[in-house]
Structures are given as C-alpha cells and as structure tokens.
C-alpha cells in the first residue's frame, strides 16, 4: 500500500465512510513511524490539523478542538477533533466531535468557538457546503455538548446567509457574552472583495441580529479576514485576526498570510468599534503561526493557542501522512499597553532533569547541550553587549542548524532556517528579523519539540515560532559569538500523557 500523491477534489471531499479501512490503518501506521512526531504538542493522529477551535473550560476541564482532515496531509473535508485536559499540558484524545454529515456542513465543519451556557458547552461553527458548480454556501451553526461529552448539532443555522453586500466567504464565528448580551464576530468579504469582520448580537445565540461591520482600523484588511477573535486582557480588548492579502505597506510581513492583532481601550457596542486601536501588529515573528484563538478563562487569564502551520504551504511531514500541530498554550498579558505572550505557567510540569549552562561567547562554536533528543526547554540570558549565534538542531559537524542570530548592541534578532535539513517554503524567505531594545540584556525562553520550536523573547514581548524537520543527528545546541556572556538552564521535557 502507498500514500496518496495526487489529491483530486473528488478524493478530498469523499465522505470518510467511503474510505477503505486498510488505507486508514496503513496511514495511521505510517504516521506513527514518522521521526518528526511531537512529544508535548497537540498533533493529528493522521492527516492534516489546522485551526484551534472551541477553546474553553467546561465541566472542570479545559476543552479544545481543532480542524482536522484525517485521510491525508491536505485540506480535505474538515471535522472538529476534540481533546481535553485537566492541566493544560496533558491532553486526552476524545476523537472526532463534529463530522461533516448534514446538509448544512457536508463539505466541511469549519472553524468556530465555544461558550459555556447553563450546563452545556455550546459550539459555534461554520458549515461549508459546495453546490454542483463548486459554489460555496456558508451557514453559521450551533452544536451542544453535555457533561457526558455527547454532542448534538442543531438542525438549522442561526445565521443562514451572509448579509446583503457580502459573499459566502463568511466564516469562523466567535461567540462571547458581553454587557448582558451575546455577541458573534465573523470573518467576511464584501462583494467588492474586501475583508471585514461583522458583528451580530442578541439576547441569545438563537436570536442574533446583524449589527454591522466592526471598526478596528482605518486601513483596508485585504480580500478576506479569517478567524476574528476578541479577548479582554485587564479589561482592554485585544483583537486577534488573520487578514489575507494585506498590503505590506500597512504592516510588513513575510509569511503567506500573517496573524495580526490590535490592542484598544474599549469595545464600544453602540458604534461597533474598538476605541483608540493600536496600529496593526504581527502576533508571531516566526514562520508558521496562524489562526490563533484566545478566550477569557474562568480563572481570569486570557489563554491562547495557535495553529503552527500556514494555509497554502507544503511541509516535509506531508510525505509521512500528516501535517501541522498546535502551539503550547500561551497566556496573554498587557504591560504598558504592549501585548506579551508567555508560556502557560502549567508547562513547568513538563520539566525533567535540569542542567545549568553559561560562559563567555567566543568565536569558536561551543556545544552547550549535546544529544538533546530535541525535547527540551532552554532559558538563556545574554548581557547587553552580546553579538553571536545560537544554533539549535545542530549536527556534530556544524553543517546544519536552526540559527538565532542575536545582536543586543544593535537591537536585532534573526531567526535563520537557511541551514536546516529538509528546507521548505523557501519562496517566503529563510530568515525572520525582529528588532529589540538596543544595548539592553536579552532573554530567550525556547521550547523545542522534535519538529517544532517556539521562542519567547524578553519575557514574551515577542514570539517566533517555526517548524524544523531535522535528521537524526541534528540534536545539539551550540553557541558562538564576538562579545558578551550568557547564562541559563535547560530541562529535558517529558511527553504529554494523552489518555
Ligand atoms: C483558516 C481557515 C478558516 C476555516 C478553516 C477551514 O485556516 O481557512 O477560515 O474556517 O481554516 O479548515
């Protein structure tokens, strides 16, 4: 048996129950043998994972869903898969939760959110349907999960059509409760092909009315906005979204589509605006973050999780029957009006043996951690006059690595994946540069997990996320530099327990 190489539309939209069981078993088996499988990140059992959905806290547990196409590493007919957790670290596989099995979602149960109402977790999603001419229809749907984990989909949509003047590129409802009303934000496109976010509100999710577009920027957001997501951090709105086709003069970016945000003073429900919004900012300065979803947890935190992967880009693990993963859980905070993203505090639970490291930077590369198994956390502090390179996924000869170029004198960090094995997406550039404060110390907190790396800069002021697909020998950490010194710690990180 072989993996499928040529994915036609017919194959991608074939109902799951028409797939041969032998093929499915073969696929699962192939995926299990992939050397790039992850230890503590949520990943698909087979096929393709994309957006996180329905992130919530219900029945004493964290609930998280994600977009999945289980039959191969392509965007086929999507479902929601479900995982749950008691500690935000170990995620139990609950299986497929919402299947594309009704007239309102037969070509995909697309992205959405979750909200606890009374004794239920209510899931809001987009039903994607194609007609015989492959024209899209989008329906906004609800499903209800009870405490036994049983999920029942509503029979009819809560929003059966986009409002007048908008196309059927209309999806990813975020539902929340605010000032005694229910609200729904949704990604949309005008008939003039401009990306918008639309607002609905009402006394219940079943009785929403269309209010109008959300005003959050004076600029044009390209041809489509996906995955709008409003959270409140210290009462201030932080609005996350994914504009497609955004003019780079508005915000510079190199990924095919960026995941962006604005921070505002308040959400003005009368004028449907975010007051005094910041300029548009890039949520992640690395290569691979999209569709981040955040929610206000009952414990007061704003928790976020991202899709690590991008639309319309091929990845090396495709050849092993799977693609993409979710990020670790991040806490959003505001300090002096600036957004910070920190690894959720629960992640310390992954830490195993600890090693201290440090010294002066010198021109000859020095291995500071050898044979890591590529499952570790690394915290490093650099002095204010440091210039050098940190190599992750380094092979013993120093031919290959993921390089972090740091220059605290001139205030720059460059993440360079030009020297990694199994390079991909090179059309979008092989480096990402971030400016940091000049002549100031620098701290890095890095999570490496086999084929994914998340780098938190200066306590979460910026994050750079990237996939890397190393060969077996690329497991060292080494450092070199012209000036400065560094000190820090590393921990081996355990696997998550997923049952
Ligand atoms: C974003 C997205 C969403 C859509 C989902 C389909 O990655 O395109 O807009 O709901 O993926 O899987």
Coordinates of C-alpha atoms in Angstrom, one line a residue, residues 138-308:
X138 CA -21.7 29.2 4.4
X139 CA -24.0 28.5 7.3
X140 CA -23.4 29.5 10.9
X141 CA -24.4 26.6 13.1
X142 CA -24.5 25.6 16.8
X143 CA -23.9 22.3 18.5
X144 CA -24.4 21.4 22.2
X145 CA -22.1 19.3 24.3
X146 CA -23.4 18.0 27.6
X147 CA -21.3 16.9 30.6
X148 CA -21.3 13.3 29.4
X149 CA -19.4 14.6 26.3
X150 CA -22.4 13.9 24.0
X151 CA -22.7 16.4 21.2
X152 CA -25.9 17.3 19.4
X153 CA -25.9 19.6 16.4
X154 CA -28.8 22.0 15.8
X155 CA -30.9 21.1 12.8
X156 CA -30.9 24.7 11.3
X157 CA -28.4 27.5 11.1
X158 CA -28.5 30.5 13.4
X159 CA -27.3 32.6 10.5
X160 CA -28.4 31.1 7.2
X161 CA -26.8 33.7 4.9
X162 CA -24.3 36.4 4.8
X163 CA -25.9 39.9 5.0
X164 CA -26.6 41.8 1.8
X165 CA -23.4 43.1 0.1
X166 CA -21.2 40.2 1.4
X167 CA -20.0 37.0 -0.3
X168 CA -20.1 33.4 1.0
X169 CA -16.5 33.8 2.2
X170 CA -18.2 34.2 5.6
X171 CA -16.9 32.0 8.4
X172 CA -15.2 31.4 11.8
X173 CA -17.8 32.7 14.3
X174 CA -16.5 33.8 17.7
X175 CA -19.3 33.9 20.3
X176 CA -19.0 35.6 23.7
X177 CA -21.1 37.2 26.4
X178 CA -20.5 40.9 27.0
X179 CA -22.6 43.5 28.8
X180 CA -25.7 41.3 29.2
X181 CA -25.8 40.3 25.5
X182 CA -24.5 37.6 23.3
X183 CA -22.1 38.6 20.6
X184 CA -20.9 36.9 17.5
X185 CA -17.9 38.1 15.4
X186 CA -17.3 36.6 12.0
X187 CA -14.8 36.9 9.2
X188 CA -16.3 38.2 6.0
X189 CA -15.8 39.6 2.5
X190 CA -17.7 42.4 0.7
X191 CA -18.9 42.0 -2.8
X192 CA -16.1 44.3 -3.7
X193 CA -13.8 41.7 -2.3
X194 CA -12.6 43.5 0.8
X195 CA -12.0 41.7 4.1
X196 CA -14.3 42.7 7.0
X197 CA -15.3 41.5 10.4
X198 CA -19.1 41.5 11.0
X199 CA -20.9 41.9 14.3
X200 CA -24.1 40.2 15.5
X201 CA -25.7 40.5 18.9
X202 CA -28.8 39.5 20.7
X203 CA -30.3 38.1 24.0
X204 CA -29.4 34.6 22.9
X205 CA -27.4 32.9 20.3
X206 CA -30.6 31.8 18.6
X207 CA -31.9 35.3 18.3
X208 CA -28.9 37.3 17.0
X209 CA -29.3 40.2 14.7
X210 CA -26.8 41.7 12.3
X211 CA -25.4 44.9 13.6
X212 CA -22.8 45.9 11.0
X213 CA -19.0 45.7 10.4
X214 CA -16.6 46.1 13.3
X215 CA -14.4 49.2 13.1
X216 CA -10.9 48.4 14.3
X217 CA -8.6 50.0 11.8
X218 CA -8.7 52.8 9.2
X219 CA -6.9 50.7 6.7
X220 CA -8.1 48.0 4.3
X221 CA -7.6 44.4 5.6
X222 CA -7.1 42.8 2.2
X223 CA -9.6 40.5 0.5
X224 CA -10.6 38.4 3.4
X225 CA -10.3 38.3 7.2
X226 CA -10.3 34.8 8.8
X227 CA -10.6 33.8 12.5
X228 CA -11.5 37.0 14.2
X229 CA -11.1 36.7 18.0
X230 CA -11.7 39.3 20.7
X231 CA -10.4 38.8 24.2
X232 CA -10.1 41.1 27.1
X233 CA -6.8 41.5 29.0
X234 CA -7.1 43.7 32.1
X235 CA -10.5 44.8 30.7
X236 CA -8.8 46.0 27.5
X237 CA -9.8 44.5 24.2
X238 CA -7.1 42.6 22.3
X239 CA -8.4 41.7 18.9
X240 CA -6.6 38.8 17.0
X241 CA -7.4 38.1 13.4
X242 CA -5.9 36.8 10.1
X243 CA -6.1 39.3 7.2
X244 CA -5.5 37.8 3.7
X245 CA -3.9 39.9 1.0
X246 CA -3.0 42.6 3.4
X247 CA -0.9 45.4 1.9
X248 CA 2.7 45.2 3.2
X249 CA 2.8 48.9 3.5
X250 CA 0.3 48.6 6.3
X251 CA 2.3 46.0 8.2
X252 CA 5.4 44.3 6.9
X253 CA 5.3 40.5 6.9
X254 CA 6.8 37.7 5.0
X255 CA 4.5 34.7 5.7
X256 CA 1.9 34.0 3.0
X257 CA -0.7 35.4 5.4
X258 CA 0.0 37.0 8.8
X259 CA -1.8 36.5 12.1
X260 CA -2.2 40.1 13.4
X261 CA -3.7 42.0 16.4
X262 CA -4.7 45.4 17.6
X263 CA -5.0 46.5 21.3
X264 CA -7.7 49.0 22.1
X265 CA -9.1 50.9 25.0
X266 CA -12.6 49.6 24.9
X267 CA -15.2 47.7 22.8
X268 CA -17.8 50.3 22.1
X269 CA -21.0 48.4 21.5
X270 CA -23.0 51.4 20.2
X271 CA -20.6 52.4 17.5
X272 CA -19.4 48.8 16.9
X273 CA -15.8 50.0 17.3
X274 CA -12.7 49.3 19.2
X275 CA -11.8 52.7 20.6
X276 CA -8.3 54.1 20.1
X277 CA -6.9 51.0 18.4
X278 CA -3.2 50.5 18.1
X279 CA -1.6 50.1 14.7
X280 CA -1.7 46.6 13.2
X281 CA 0.9 44.2 14.7
X282 CA 2.3 40.8 13.9
X283 CA 1.4 38.3 16.6
X284 CA 4.3 36.0 15.8
X285 CA 7.6 37.0 14.2
X286 CA 8.5 33.4 13.1
X287 CA 7.5 31.4 10.1
X288 CA 4.4 29.3 10.9
X289 CA 1.7 30.8 13.2
X290 CA -1.9 31.3 12.0
X291 CA -5.5 31.3 13.3
X292 CA -4.6 31.9 17.0
X293 CA -7.6 31.5 19.2
X294 CA -7.8 33.0 22.7
X295 CA -10.5 33.1 25.4
X296 CA -11.1 34.6 28.8
X297 CA -10.8 31.6 31.2
X298 CA -12.8 31.5 34.5
X299 CA -9.5 31.8 36.4
X300 CA -9.1 35.3 35.0
X301 CA -6.4 34.5 32.4
X302 CA -6.5 35.2 28.7
X303 CA -5.3 31.9 27.2
X304 CA -4.3 31.5 23.6
X305 CA -3.4 28.6 21.3
X306 CA -2.2 28.9 17.7
X307 CA -2.2 26.7 14.6
X308 CA 1.5 26.1 13.8

